[in-house]
Coordinates of C-alpha atoms and ligand atoms in Angstrom, one line a residue:
M1 CA 56.1 -26.1 -89.1
R2 CA 53.5 -28.8 -88.3
V3 CA 50.1 -28.3 -90.0
L4 CA 46.8 -30.1 -89.8
G5 CA 45.0 -30.3 -93.1
I6 CA 41.2 -30.7 -93.4
E7 CA 39.4 -31.6 -96.7
T8 CA 35.6 -31.6 -96.7
S9 CA 34.7 -30.1 -100.1
C10 CA 32.7 -32.9 -101.5
D11 CA 32.1 -36.6 -100.5
E12 CA 35.4 -37.4 -98.8
T13 CA 36.5 -36.5 -95.3
G14 CA 40.3 -36.2 -95.4
V15 CA 42.6 -35.1 -92.6
A16 CA 46.4 -35.2 -92.5
V17 CA 49.4 -33.9 -90.5
Y18 CA 52.2 -32.5 -92.6
D19 CA 55.5 -31.3 -91.2
S20 CA 57.7 -29.0 -93.3
Q21 CA 60.9 -30.7 -92.0
R22 CA 59.7 -34.3 -91.8
G23 CA 57.1 -34.5 -94.5
L24 CA 53.7 -36.2 -94.3
L25 CA 53.3 -37.7 -90.8
A26 CA 49.8 -39.3 -91.2
D27 CA 46.7 -39.0 -93.2
C28 CA 43.2 -40.5 -92.8
L29 CA 40.4 -40.7 -95.4
Y30 CA 36.8 -41.6 -95.2
S31 CA 34.7 -41.9 -98.3
Q32 CA 30.9 -41.3 -98.2
I33 CA 30.5 -43.1 -101.6
E34 CA 28.4 -45.9 -100.2
M35 CA 26.0 -43.5 -98.6
H36 CA 25.4 -41.6 -101.8
A37 CA 25.5 -44.7 -104.1
K38 CA 21.8 -45.4 -103.8
Y39 CA 20.9 -41.9 -105.0
G40 CA 23.2 -42.3 -108.1
G41 CA 25.2 -39.1 -107.1
I42 CA 26.1 -36.9 -104.2
V43 CA 23.3 -35.5 -102.0
P44 CA 24.8 -32.3 -100.7
E45 CA 22.9 -32.1 -97.4
L46 CA 23.8 -35.7 -96.5
A47 CA 27.4 -35.0 -97.4
S48 CA 27.5 -32.0 -94.9
R49 CA 25.9 -34.0 -92.1
D50 CA 28.3 -36.9 -92.6
H51 CA 31.3 -34.5 -92.5
I52 CA 30.0 -33.2 -89.2
R53 CA 29.9 -36.7 -87.8
K54 CA 33.3 -37.8 -89.1
T55 CA 35.7 -34.8 -89.1
L56 CA 36.5 -34.4 -85.4
P57 CA 37.0 -38.1 -84.5
M58 CA 39.2 -38.3 -87.6
I59 CA 41.3 -35.4 -86.5
R60 CA 41.8 -37.2 -83.1
E61 CA 42.8 -40.3 -85.0
V62 CA 45.2 -38.6 -87.4
L63 CA 46.9 -36.7 -84.6
A64 CA 47.4 -40.1 -82.7
L65 CA 48.8 -41.7 -85.9
A66 CA 51.2 -38.8 -86.4
G67 CA 52.3 -39.0 -82.8
T68 CA 51.4 -35.3 -82.4
E69 CA 49.7 -33.6 -79.5
I70 CA 47.1 -31.1 -80.5
K71 CA 49.2 -28.3 -78.9
E72 CA 52.1 -29.2 -81.1
L73 CA 50.2 -28.0 -84.2
E74 CA 51.5 -24.7 -85.6
G75 CA 48.9 -24.1 -88.3
I76 CA 45.6 -25.4 -89.7
A77 CA 44.7 -25.6 -93.4
Y78 CA 41.2 -26.3 -94.6
T79 CA 39.6 -26.4 -98.0
S80 CA 37.6 -23.2 -98.4
G81 CA 36.5 -23.8 -102.1
P82 CA 35.5 -24.6 -104.7
G83 CA 33.0 -27.2 -103.6
L84 CA 29.7 -27.8 -101.9
M85 CA 29.0 -24.9 -99.6
G86 CA 27.6 -26.9 -96.7
A87 CA 30.3 -29.5 -96.9
L88 CA 33.0 -26.8 -97.1
L89 CA 31.6 -25.0 -94.1
V90 CA 32.1 -28.0 -91.9
G91 CA 35.8 -28.2 -92.4
A92 CA 36.2 -24.4 -92.5
S93 CA 34.4 -23.8 -89.2
L94 CA 36.1 -26.7 -87.5
G95 CA 39.6 -25.6 -88.7
R96 CA 38.9 -22.0 -87.9
A97 CA 37.6 -22.8 -84.4
L98 CA 40.5 -25.1 -83.6
A99 CA 43.0 -22.5 -84.8
M100 CA 41.3 -19.8 -82.6
G101 CA 41.3 -22.1 -79.6
L102 CA 45.0 -23.0 -80.1
N103 CA 46.0 -19.5 -81.0
I104 CA 47.7 -20.6 -84.2
P105 CA 47.2 -19.3 -87.8
A106 CA 44.7 -20.9 -90.2
I107 CA 44.4 -20.7 -93.9
G108 CA 41.7 -21.6 -96.4
V109 CA 43.1 -23.6 -99.3
H110 CA 41.9 -23.7 -102.9
H111 CA 40.9 -27.4 -103.5
M112 CA 42.5 -27.4 -107.0
E113 CA 45.7 -25.9 -105.7
G114 CA 45.7 -28.8 -103.3
H115 CA 45.4 -31.3 -106.3
L116 CA 48.0 -29.4 -108.3
L117 CA 50.6 -29.6 -105.5
A118 CA 49.9 -33.2 -104.5
P119 CA 52.7 -34.6 -106.6
M120 CA 55.1 -32.5 -104.4
L121 CA 54.5 -35.1 -101.7
E122 CA 56.3 -37.8 -103.8
A123 CA 59.9 -38.7 -103.4
D124 CA 60.8 -37.2 -106.8
P125 CA 58.7 -34.0 -107.0
P126 CA 58.4 -31.8 -110.0
Q127 CA 60.3 -28.5 -110.1
F128 CA 58.7 -25.2 -111.1
P129 CA 57.9 -24.2 -113.8
F130 CA 55.6 -26.8 -115.3
V131 CA 52.4 -27.4 -117.2
A132 CA 49.6 -28.9 -115.0
L133 CA 46.7 -30.9 -116.3
L134 CA 44.0 -30.8 -113.6
V135 CA 41.4 -33.5 -114.3
S136 CA 38.9 -34.1 -111.6
G137 CA 35.1 -34.7 -111.2
G138 CA 34.5 -30.9 -111.4
H139 CA 37.4 -29.5 -113.4
T140 CA 39.4 -30.1 -116.6
Q141 CA 42.1 -27.4 -116.8
L142 CA 45.5 -26.8 -118.3
V143 CA 47.5 -24.4 -116.2
E144 CA 50.9 -22.8 -116.6
V145 CA 52.5 -23.0 -113.2
K146 CA 55.5 -20.8 -112.5
G147 CA 55.4 -21.2 -108.7
I148 CA 52.8 -21.5 -105.9
G149 CA 50.1 -19.0 -106.7
L150 CA 51.6 -18.1 -110.1
Y151 CA 49.0 -19.7 -112.3
R152 CA 47.9 -18.9 -115.8
M153 CA 44.9 -20.7 -117.3
L154 CA 45.8 -22.1 -120.7
G155 CA 42.5 -23.8 -121.4
E156 CA 39.6 -25.5 -119.7
S157 CA 36.5 -27.4 -120.4
L158 CA 33.6 -25.5 -121.9
D159 CA 31.1 -28.0 -120.5
D160 CA 31.6 -31.3 -118.6
A161 CA 34.8 -32.1 -116.8
A162 CA 36.7 -35.3 -117.8
G163 CA 35.8 -37.0 -114.5
E164 CA 32.2 -36.0 -114.9
A165 CA 32.1 -37.5 -118.4
F166 CA 33.5 -40.8 -117.0
D167 CA 30.9 -40.7 -114.3
K168 CA 28.0 -40.1 -116.7
V169 CA 29.2 -42.8 -119.1
G170 CA 29.5 -45.1 -116.2
K171 CA 25.9 -44.5 -115.4
M172 CA 24.9 -45.2 -119.0
L173 CA 26.8 -48.5 -118.8
G174 CA 25.0 -49.4 -115.6
L175 CA 28.0 -49.0 -113.3
A176 CA 27.9 -47.6 -109.8
Y177 CA 29.1 -44.0 -108.9
P178 CA 31.8 -42.9 -109.3
G179 CA 32.0 -44.3 -112.8
G180 CA 35.7 -43.3 -113.5
P181 CA 37.5 -46.3 -112.0
R182 CA 34.7 -48.7 -113.0
V183 CA 34.7 -47.6 -116.6
A184 CA 38.5 -48.0 -116.6
A185 CA 38.2 -51.5 -115.2
L186 CA 35.5 -52.5 -117.7
A187 CA 37.6 -51.1 -120.6
E188 CA 40.3 -53.7 -119.7
A189 CA 38.0 -56.4 -121.2
G190 CA 37.2 -54.2 -124.2
T191 CA 38.2 -54.9 -127.9
P192 CA 40.2 -51.9 -129.1
G193 CA 38.9 -50.4 -132.4
R194 CA 35.4 -51.9 -132.5
F195 CA 34.0 -48.5 -131.8
T196 CA 35.6 -45.1 -132.3
F197 CA 34.4 -41.9 -130.7
P198 CA 35.3 -38.3 -131.6
R199 CA 38.3 -36.5 -130.0
P200 CA 36.5 -33.3 -129.3
M201 CA 38.0 -30.0 -130.2
T202 CA 41.3 -31.5 -131.4
N203 CA 41.0 -30.7 -135.1
R204 CA 41.3 -26.9 -134.5
P205 CA 44.0 -25.0 -132.6
G206 CA 43.5 -24.1 -128.9
L207 CA 43.6 -25.7 -125.5
E208 CA 39.9 -25.7 -124.6
F209 CA 38.1 -29.0 -123.9
S210 CA 34.5 -30.2 -124.4
F211 CA 33.3 -33.6 -123.4
S212 CA 29.5 -33.3 -123.6
G213 CA 29.4 -34.3 -127.3
L214 CA 31.5 -37.4 -126.6
K215 CA 29.0 -38.3 -123.9
T216 CA 26.1 -38.0 -126.5
A217 CA 28.1 -40.1 -129.0
V218 CA 28.3 -42.9 -126.3
R219 CA 24.6 -42.6 -125.5
N220 CA 23.7 -42.9 -129.2
T221 CA 26.0 -45.9 -129.8
L222 CA 24.5 -47.7 -126.8
A223 CA 21.0 -47.0 -128.1
E224 CA 21.9 -48.3 -131.5
Q225 CA 23.5 -51.5 -130.0
A226 CA 20.4 -52.1 -127.9
A227 CA 18.2 -51.8 -130.9
L228 CA 20.4 -54.2 -132.9
S229 CA 20.4 -56.9 -130.2
A230 CA 17.6 -59.5 -130.2
S231 CA 17.1 -59.0 -126.4
G232 CA 17.0 -55.2 -126.6
V233 CA 19.8 -54.9 -124.1
V234 CA 23.4 -54.3 -124.7
D235 CA 25.6 -57.4 -123.8
E236 CA 28.6 -57.2 -121.5
Q237 CA 31.2 -57.5 -124.2
T238 CA 29.7 -54.6 -126.2
K239 CA 29.6 -52.5 -123.0
A240 CA 33.3 -53.2 -122.5
D241 CA 34.0 -52.3 -126.1
V242 CA 32.2 -49.0 -125.7
A243 CA 34.1 -48.4 -122.4
I244 CA 37.5 -48.8 -124.0
A245 CA 36.5 -46.6 -127.0
F246 CA 35.3 -43.9 -124.7
E247 CA 38.4 -44.1 -122.4
E248 CA 40.6 -43.9 -125.5
A249 CA 38.8 -40.8 -126.8
V250 CA 39.2 -39.0 -123.5
V251 CA 42.8 -40.1 -123.1
Q252 CA 43.8 -39.1 -126.7
T253 CA 42.1 -35.8 -126.4
L254 CA 43.9 -35.0 -123.1
V255 CA 47.2 -36.1 -124.6
I256 CA 46.9 -33.9 -127.7
K257 CA 46.1 -30.9 -125.6
C258 CA 48.9 -31.6 -123.1
R259 CA 51.4 -31.9 -126.0
R260 CA 50.2 -28.6 -127.4
A261 CA 50.5 -26.9 -124.0
L262 CA 54.1 -28.1 -123.6
E263 CA 54.9 -26.9 -127.1
A264 CA 53.2 -23.5 -126.6
T265 CA 54.9 -22.8 -123.2
G266 CA 58.3 -24.4 -124.0
M267 CA 58.1 -26.2 -120.7
K268 CA 59.6 -29.6 -120.1
S269 CA 57.6 -30.9 -117.2
L270 CA 54.0 -32.0 -117.2
V271 CA 52.1 -32.6 -113.9
I272 CA 48.8 -34.4 -113.9
A273 CA 46.5 -34.2 -110.9
G274 CA 43.0 -34.8 -109.7
G275 CA 41.0 -38.1 -109.7
V276 CA 41.3 -38.8 -113.4
S277 CA 45.1 -38.7 -113.1
A278 CA 44.8 -42.1 -111.4
N279 CA 43.8 -43.5 -114.8
Q280 CA 46.4 -46.0 -115.9
R281 CA 45.8 -45.7 -119.6
L282 CA 46.2 -41.9 -119.4
R283 CA 49.5 -42.2 -117.6
V284 CA 50.8 -44.7 -120.1
V285 CA 49.9 -42.7 -123.2
L286 CA 51.1 -39.4 -121.6
Q287 CA 54.4 -41.0 -120.7
E288 CA 54.9 -42.0 -124.4
M289 CA 54.2 -38.5 -125.4
V290 CA 56.5 -36.8 -122.9
D291 CA 59.3 -39.2 -123.8
K292 CA 59.0 -38.1 -127.4
Q293 CA 59.0 -34.5 -126.3
R294 CA 62.1 -35.1 -124.1
S295 CA 60.0 -33.9 -121.2
R296 CA 59.0 -35.5 -117.9
L297 CA 55.7 -36.6 -116.4
F298 CA 54.8 -36.3 -112.7
Y299 CA 51.8 -37.5 -110.8
A300 CA 50.8 -38.3 -107.2
Q301 CA 50.4 -41.9 -105.9
N302 CA 46.8 -43.1 -106.5
R303 CA 45.5 -42.2 -103.0
F304 CA 46.6 -38.6 -103.4
C305 CA 45.1 -38.2 -106.9
T306 CA 41.6 -38.2 -105.6
D307 CA 40.5 -36.0 -102.7
N308 CA 42.5 -36.2 -99.6
G309 CA 43.7 -34.2 -96.6
A310 CA 47.4 -34.5 -97.3
M311 CA 47.3 -32.2 -100.3
I312 CA 45.5 -29.6 -98.3
A313 CA 47.9 -29.8 -95.4
Y314 CA 50.9 -29.5 -97.8
A315 CA 49.5 -26.6 -99.8
G316 CA 48.4 -24.8 -96.6
C317 CA 51.8 -25.3 -95.0
Q318 CA 53.6 -23.7 -97.9
R319 CA 51.4 -20.6 -97.7
L320 CA 51.5 -20.4 -93.8
L321 CA 55.3 -20.7 -94.0
A322 CA 55.3 -17.6 -96.3
G323 CA 53.4 -15.7 -93.7
Q324 CA 50.0 -15.9 -95.3
H325 CA 46.9 -16.7 -93.2
D326 CA 43.2 -15.8 -93.1
D327 CA 41.6 -13.6 -90.6
L328 CA 38.8 -14.7 -88.3
Q329 CA 36.1 -14.6 -90.9
I330 CA 35.0 -18.0 -92.2
I331 CA 35.0 -17.7 -96.0
T332 CA 33.9 -20.6 -98.2
R333 CA 33.4 -20.4 -102.0
A334 CA 31.4 -22.7 -104.3
R335 CA 33.3 -21.2 -107.2
W336 CA 36.8 -19.8 -107.0
S337 CA 39.3 -18.9 -109.8
L338 CA 42.7 -20.5 -109.4
E339 CA 44.3 -17.5 -111.1
S340 CA 43.0 -15.2 -108.4
L341 CA 45.3 -16.8 -105.7
P342 CA 48.1 -14.7 -104.4
P343 CA 51.7 -15.8 -105.1
L344 CA 54.2 -16.7 -102.4
T345 CA 56.7 -14.0 -101.6
V346 CA 59.2 -15.8 -99.4
S347 CA 62.5 -13.9 -99.6
G348 CA 61.6 -12.9 -103.1
S349 CA 61.1 -16.5 -104.1
T350 CA 57.8 -17.9 -105.3
T351 CA 58.8 -21.5 -104.8
A352 CA 58.0 -23.6 -101.8
S353 CA 60.4 -22.8 -99.0
T354 CA 61.0 -23.8 -95.5
S355 CA 63.2 -20.8 -94.6
A356 CA 60.4 -18.3 -94.1
S357 CA 60.0 -16.5 -90.8
P358 CA 57.1 -17.8 -88.7
P359 CA 53.7 -16.5 -89.7
A360 CA 52.0 -13.8 -87.6
Q361 CA 49.8 -15.1 -84.8
Q362 CA 46.2 -13.9 -84.6
Ligands
KG4_1 O1 39.7 -35.2 -107.7 P1 38.5 -36.0 -107.3 O2 38.6 -37.0 -106.2 O3 37.3 -35.1 -107.0 C1 37.0 -33.8 -107.5 O4 37.7 -32.9 -107.1 O5 36.1 -33.8 -108.3 O6 38.0 -36.7 -108.7 C2 37.0 -37.6 -108.8 C3 36.8 -37.9 -110.2 C4 35.5 -38.7 -110.4 O7 34.8 -38.2 -111.5 C5 36.0 -40.1 -110.7 O8 35.2 -40.9 -111.6 C6 37.4 -39.8 -111.4 O9 37.9 -38.8 -110.7 N1 38.3 -41.0 -111.4 C7 38.7 -41.6 -112.5 C8 39.6 -42.7 -112.0 N2 39.7 -42.6 -110.7 C9 38.9 -41.5 -110.3 N3 38.5 -41.4 -113.8 C10 39.0 -42.3 -114.7 N4 39.9 -43.3 -114.3 C11 40.2 -43.5 -113.0 N5 41.0 -44.5 -112.7
ZN2 ZN1 39.1 -33.0 -105.9

């Protein structure tokens, strides 16, 4: 089955063509970051308008790159939540309208399920069951994954998401949005151990996260350092030293919780997904931890850690193959629980399968 994937939930327009026999045929990504940068964050209305401008031309482009005629498409998958309502509506309406015109099934995909399944696009994909750490700009969640749609929330952030904390600390350090990759780059010049920040919620049992106190600790340290300096501003080396201490606190916190989740579930595979899973330090420290646990770590290549169309095409394709699809109503959701998703029921199996009968046409 050949599926077009459309991602427009936030500030990236992503489109891709995935074929269940041949794998990913092509993907295109356009980031609006420059447009939002001067506002210091995403302006939802500007995001929606830009998706309107970009999505259709990008669909033409990705079909050409995939060597696929539009009439060869057998399904359409679009992100239907969680995300910015206006932005989601662009991809959902376009996807729905195309599917109707082509008389093929369409399905709304949960953005975090897309992230969670992105490592399946790699040459050595994880096998179910596994523990997934979803770390993006909007979510920090530990999930027990027994198959597609078989999700049990083990713990999540009570306040800021890990990516959000990176972005806010980036702003405090005078870095452009999004702060995550920039804080990580600055941390490379940092002196380990000059500052130490708390590892929130690690000194008591449980798998919940909280990053807002850590953010406050960084703000206080920067204010102290500014007061100590003769010029009243924090010098570049001190900023790098704060960046490395912050990154280490986030990484160690995530690693402690991941180890606990593996122990609690008895699972031997850990999948990390979402923008923060591109963080090199996180990957290195998690790898050391899973090696000690005789477990394995999986993640997507960098471009599929952050938002993209390929993960949506893949996730949608698995559900369409199982006969699932949405009706003609266009539904988008700003909030949407991962646990509420239906499981796959392909020949009694809940794992991805390419042997399902074709989905019903609408
Ligand atoms: O998954 P994603 O593209 O969007 C959401 O679904 O939210 O994640 C974006 C987040 C941003 O907060 C960004 O700062 C963070 O991922 N991020 C990183 C890195 N690359 C992206 N955080 C830390 N280190 C990185 N290398
Ligand atoms: Zn995302």
